[in-house]
Coordinates of C-alpha atoms and ligand atoms in Angstrom, one line a residue:
M962 CA -32.5 -42.0 51.6
K963 CA -30.5 -41.8 54.8
I964 CA -27.2 -43.6 54.5
F965 CA -26.4 -44.2 58.1
Q966 CA -29.2 -45.2 60.5
I967 CA -27.7 -46.3 63.7
E968 CA -29.6 -47.2 66.8
R969 CA -28.1 -46.5 70.2
N970 CA -28.3 -50.1 71.1
S971 CA -27.0 -51.6 67.8
D972 CA -23.4 -52.8 67.3
C973 CA -21.0 -49.9 66.9
P974 CA -20.1 -49.5 63.2
C975 CA -16.4 -49.1 64.2
G976 CA -16.3 -52.8 64.6
S977 CA -15.4 -52.9 68.3
G978 CA -18.2 -55.3 69.1
R979 CA -19.6 -52.9 71.7
K980 CA -22.9 -51.2 71.6
Y981 CA -22.9 -47.8 69.8
K982 CA -24.0 -45.9 72.9
R983 CA -21.2 -47.4 74.9
C984 CA -18.6 -46.9 72.2
C985 CA -18.4 -44.2 69.6
Q986 CA -21.7 -42.3 70.0
G987 CA -20.2 -39.8 72.5
R988 CA -17.4 -38.9 70.0
V989 CA -19.8 -38.7 67.1
D990 CA -22.1 -36.4 69.0
D991 CA -19.2 -34.2 70.0
A992 CA -17.7 -34.0 66.5
T993 CA -21.2 -33.2 65.1
R994 CA -21.7 -30.4 67.6
R995 CA -18.2 -28.9 66.9
I996 CA -18.7 -29.1 63.1
S997 CA -22.1 -27.4 63.2
Q998 CA -20.6 -24.6 65.4
A999 CA -17.8 -24.1 63.0
V1000 CA -20.2 -23.9 60.0
G1001 CA -21.6 -21.1 62.0
V1002 CA -25.1 -20.5 60.8
G1003 CA -28.0 -20.5 63.2
S1004 CA -30.1 -23.2 61.4
F1005 CA -29.4 -25.5 58.5
T1006 CA -31.5 -27.0 55.8
A1007 CA -32.5 -30.6 56.3
E1008 CA -29.9 -31.5 53.6
G1009 CA -27.2 -29.4 55.3
L1010 CA -27.9 -31.1 58.6
E1011 CA -27.6 -34.5 57.0
V1012 CA -24.2 -33.6 55.5
I1013 CA -23.0 -32.3 58.9
E1014 CA -24.3 -35.4 60.7
T1015 CA -22.6 -37.7 58.2
L1016 CA -19.3 -35.8 58.5
G1017 CA -19.6 -35.9 62.3
F1018 CA -20.2 -39.7 62.1
L1019 CA -17.0 -40.1 59.9
C1020 CA -15.0 -38.0 62.4
G1021 CA -16.3 -39.7 65.5
L1022 CA -15.7 -43.3 64.8
Q1023 CA -13.0 -44.9 66.8
A1024 CA -9.8 -45.5 64.9
E1025 CA -6.1 -45.9 65.6
G1026 CA -3.1 -44.4 64.0
G1027 CA -4.9 -41.9 61.8
H1028 CA -5.0 -38.1 61.7
M1029 CA -8.5 -36.9 61.2
P1030 CA -8.7 -33.2 60.6
A1031 CA -10.1 -31.2 63.5
P1032 CA -13.9 -30.8 63.4
E1033 CA -13.5 -27.0 63.5
R1034 CA -11.4 -27.1 60.3
L1035 CA -13.9 -29.3 58.6
G1036 CA -16.8 -27.2 59.6
Q1037 CA -15.2 -24.0 58.3
L1038 CA -14.2 -25.6 55.0
L1039 CA -17.7 -27.1 54.6
Q1040 CA -19.1 -23.6 55.0
E1041 CA -16.7 -22.3 52.3
A1042 CA -17.6 -25.2 50.0
W1043 CA -21.3 -24.4 50.4
D1044 CA -20.8 -20.7 49.7
E1045 CA -18.9 -21.6 46.5
E1046 CA -21.6 -24.0 45.4
D1047 CA -24.3 -21.4 46.1
E1048 CA -22.5 -19.1 43.8
I1049 CA -22.2 -21.7 41.1
Q1050 CA -25.9 -22.4 41.4
Y1051 CA -26.8 -18.8 41.4
N1052 CA -24.8 -18.1 38.3
Q1053 CA -25.7 -21.4 36.7
D1054 CA -22.0 -21.7 36.0
E1055 CA -21.6 -25.1 34.2
G1056 CA -17.9 -24.5 33.7
A1057 CA -17.2 -24.0 37.5
L1058 CA -19.3 -27.1 38.2
S1059 CA -17.3 -29.3 35.8
A1060 CA -14.1 -27.9 37.2
L1061 CA -15.2 -29.0 40.7
S1062 CA -16.0 -32.4 39.3
M1063 CA -12.6 -32.6 37.7
A1064 CA -10.9 -31.6 40.9
F1065 CA -12.7 -34.4 42.7
Q1066 CA -11.7 -36.9 40.0
V1067 CA -8.1 -35.9 40.6
L1068 CA -8.5 -36.6 44.3
L1069 CA -10.1 -40.0 43.4
G1070 CA -6.8 -40.8 41.7
E1071 CA -4.3 -39.3 44.1
K1072 CA -5.6 -40.1 47.5
H1073 CA -4.9 -43.7 48.4
Q1074 CA -8.1 -44.5 50.3
L1075 CA -10.2 -43.1 47.6
R1076 CA -8.9 -45.4 45.0
S1077 CA -11.5 -48.1 45.9
I1078 CA -14.3 -45.7 45.1
R1079 CA -15.0 -46.9 41.6
I1080 CA -18.2 -48.2 39.9
P1081 CA -18.0 -51.9 38.9
V1082 CA -19.3 -51.1 35.4
W1083 CA -18.9 -54.6 34.0
Q1084 CA -21.6 -55.8 36.4
F1085 CA -24.1 -53.8 34.4
E1086 CA -23.3 -56.1 31.4
L1087 CA -22.8 -53.1 29.2
E1088 CA -19.9 -52.7 26.9
F1089 CA -18.6 -49.8 28.8
G1090 CA -15.2 -48.4 27.8
Q1091 CA -15.3 -49.9 24.3
E1092 CA -15.8 -48.1 21.0
Y1093 CA -19.3 -46.8 20.5
E1094 CA -21.4 -46.4 17.4
S1095 CA -22.1 -42.8 18.6
E1096 CA -21.7 -40.5 21.5
D1097 CA -25.4 -40.7 22.1
E1098 CA -25.1 -44.4 22.7
E1099 CA -22.4 -43.9 25.3
I1100 CA -24.4 -41.2 27.0
E1101 CA -27.4 -43.6 27.1
L1102 CA -25.3 -46.3 28.8
I1103 CA -24.0 -43.8 31.3
K1104 CA -27.6 -42.7 32.1
E1105 CA -28.6 -46.3 32.7
I1106 CA -25.8 -46.9 35.2
I1107 CA -26.5 -43.7 37.1
D1108 CA -30.3 -44.4 37.2
Y1109 CA -29.6 -47.7 38.7
L1110 CA -27.2 -46.4 41.3
V1111 CA -29.4 -43.5 42.5
G1112 CA -32.1 -46.1 43.3
P1113 CA -32.1 -48.8 46.0
G1114 CA -29.6 -50.8 44.0
G1115 CA -26.9 -48.2 44.7
R1116 CA -27.1 -48.4 48.5
E1117 CA -24.2 -50.7 49.0
F1118 CA -22.0 -48.6 46.7
M1119 CA -22.9 -45.5 48.6
T1120 CA -22.1 -47.0 52.0
E1121 CA -18.7 -48.2 50.7
A1122 CA -18.0 -44.8 49.2
L1123 CA -18.8 -43.1 52.5
K1124 CA -16.6 -45.6 54.4
C1125 CA -13.7 -44.9 52.0
T1126 CA -14.2 -41.1 52.4
G1127 CA -13.9 -41.6 56.2
M1128 CA -10.8 -43.7 55.8
S1129 CA -9.3 -41.0 53.5
L1130 CA -10.0 -38.2 56.0
L1131 CA -8.3 -40.4 58.6
Y1132 CA -5.2 -41.6 56.7
D1133 CA -4.6 -39.4 53.7
D1134 CA -3.0 -36.0 53.8
Y1135 CA -5.1 -33.0 52.6
T1136 CA -4.5 -29.4 51.9
D1137 CA -7.4 -27.0 52.7
G1138 CA -8.3 -26.7 49.1
E1139 CA -8.4 -30.4 48.6
L1140 CA -10.5 -30.9 51.7
K1141 CA -13.0 -28.4 50.4
T1142 CA -13.3 -30.4 47.2
L1143 CA -13.8 -33.6 49.1
L1144 CA -16.5 -32.0 51.3
A1145 CA -18.4 -30.7 48.3
A1146 CA -18.3 -34.2 46.8
L1147 CA -19.4 -35.7 50.2
G1148 CA -22.4 -33.3 50.1
W1149 CA -23.2 -34.6 46.5
L1150 CA -23.2 -38.1 47.8
V1151 CA -25.3 -37.5 50.9
V1152 CA -28.0 -35.4 49.4
D1153 CA -30.5 -37.3 47.2
D1154 CA -30.9 -34.5 44.6
T1155 CA -27.2 -34.1 43.9
R1156 CA -26.1 -37.7 44.1
D1157 CA -25.9 -38.0 40.3
L1158 CA -23.1 -35.4 40.4
F1159 CA -21.0 -37.7 42.6
L1160 CA -21.8 -40.7 40.5
F1161 CA -20.9 -39.0 37.2
S1162 CA -17.5 -38.0 38.6
V1163 CA -16.8 -41.5 39.9
L1164 CA -18.0 -43.0 36.6
Y1165 CA -15.7 -40.9 34.5
K1166 CA -12.8 -41.7 36.8
T1167 CA -13.7 -45.4 36.6
R1168 CA -13.8 -45.3 32.8
S1169 CA -10.4 -43.5 32.6
D1170 CA -8.8 -45.9 35.0
L1171 CA -10.0 -48.9 33.0
M1172 CA -8.9 -47.4 29.8
V1173 CA -5.4 -46.4 31.1
A1174 CA -4.9 -49.8 32.8
A1175 CA -5.9 -51.7 29.6
Q1176 CA -3.6 -49.5 27.5
K1177 CA -0.7 -50.1 29.9
V1178 CA -1.3 -53.9 29.9
T1179 CA -1.3 -53.9 26.1
E1180 CA 2.0 -52.1 26.1
I1181 CA 3.5 -54.5 28.6
M1182 CA 2.3 -57.5 26.7
E1183 CA 4.0 -56.2 23.5
K1184 CA 7.2 -55.4 25.3
Y1185 CA 8.0 -58.9 26.8
D1186 CA 8.3 -62.2 25.1
E1187 CA 7.9 -65.6 26.8
D1188 CA 11.3 -65.6 28.4
D1189 CA 10.6 -62.6 30.5
Q1190 CA 7.6 -63.9 32.5
E1191 CA 9.1 -62.6 35.8
E1192 CA 9.3 -59.0 34.6
L1193 CA 6.0 -59.2 32.9
Y1194 CA 4.5 -60.5 36.2
Q1195 CA 6.1 -57.6 38.2
E1196 CA 4.8 -55.0 35.8
M1197 CA 1.3 -56.5 35.7
R1198 CA 1.3 -56.5 39.5
S1199 CA 2.1 -52.8 39.7
I1200 CA -0.7 -52.0 37.3
L1201 CA -3.3 -54.1 39.2
F1202 CA -2.1 -52.4 42.4
N1203 CA -2.4 -48.9 41.0
Y1204 CA -5.8 -49.5 39.3
P1205 CA -7.7 -51.6 41.8
V1206 CA -10.9 -51.3 39.6
Y1207 CA -9.1 -53.1 36.7
D1208 CA -7.9 -55.8 39.1
Q1209 CA -11.4 -56.2 40.4
M1210 CA -12.8 -56.5 36.9
L1211 CA -10.2 -59.1 35.9
S1212 CA -10.8 -61.1 39.1
D1213 CA -14.6 -61.1 38.6
K1214 CA -14.1 -62.3 35.0
A1215 CA -11.3 -64.7 35.9
D1216 CA -13.5 -66.6 38.4
D1217 CA -15.4 -68.3 35.6
D1218 CA -12.3 -68.8 33.5
I1219 CA -10.2 -70.3 36.2
N1220 CA -13.0 -72.8 37.2
F1221 CA -13.3 -73.7 33.5
V1222 CA -9.6 -74.3 33.3
M1223 CA -9.4 -76.3 36.5
E1224 CA -12.3 -78.5 35.4
A1225 CA -10.6 -79.2 32.1
V1226 CA -7.4 -80.1 33.9
A1227 CA -9.3 -82.4 36.3
N1228 CA -10.9 -84.2 33.4
D1229 CA -7.6 -84.6 31.6
E1230 CA -8.9 -82.5 28.8
L1231 CA -6.1 -80.0 29.2
N1232 CA -2.4 -80.4 30.1
L1233 CA -1.5 -77.4 32.2
D1234 CA 2.2 -76.9 31.8
V1235 CA 2.3 -73.1 31.9
S1236 CA 1.8 -71.0 35.0
L1237 CA -1.8 -70.2 35.8
F1238 CA -1.0 -66.5 35.7
S1239 CA -0.1 -66.6 32.0
V1240 CA -3.2 -68.6 31.3
T1241 CA -5.5 -66.1 33.0
A1242 CA -3.7 -62.9 32.1
G1243 CA -3.2 -64.0 28.5
D1244 CA -6.7 -65.2 27.9
L1245 CA -8.3 -62.3 29.7
C1246 CA -6.3 -59.7 28.0
H1247 CA -7.3 -61.2 24.7
D1248 CA -11.0 -61.5 25.7
L1249 CA -11.4 -58.2 27.3
Q1250 CA -9.2 -55.9 25.3
G1251 CA -8.6 -57.7 22.1
C1252 CA -4.9 -57.2 22.5
Ligands
ZN1704 ZN1 -17.2 -47.6 68.2

């Protein structure tokens, strides 16, 4: 499944409103050529070429105020990342592979633009992140989610993940080592056969974000009484900001609840004399986390 299929005459994905061929295509082609030269092998596998083209695309799109790493640096690091992965595969080194996944999960937490790459697990209507009867049950749930996302249903997620990766290259700061990790993960995402590696890493990071955020919310709720709504609000805000996936989950769930509350108010069934925030946050916290 090719992620980006852009016709010369279609609107440029950079959002300028111009045709691709009159806007970014020249830059994309130039970046792709420079990356493949820096990778420095005569010919690439079809998968390798697709990774290079995707990277060239991310590098070439018009953007202001960013600092995209030079295509030569990216090409060289991509080659190093590939060499390391070849070695992992040759030695069937599970430990090294999970270390790479962990390094990527650290990036997912630390790089600002990567913080939106999370899987909206609640949309799968699975009790993800809760207590399980057994480890097998949890593994089964994880498999269901991954199976769905590697299929056509995951297309939107993948496009978003690529966009965020491009933004991160543009606006976040990277050391060479971090870039190598990101490029390995980009390869996982682009190539069909390895996409589950990318999804597993993101899924584990998503789960840990949701758990940490829920834990922090519980601590805050216990710390403040009703007189400290202002401070409670501030601390809640900072958690929602730092864990956008938790914020997104609450918003998705709150949609129903807020409508329900509003309807009840309109019908005079409910006298709303507390701030809406404390209604939603309090109820949601109770519903979702049992706190
Ligand atoms: Zn453009």
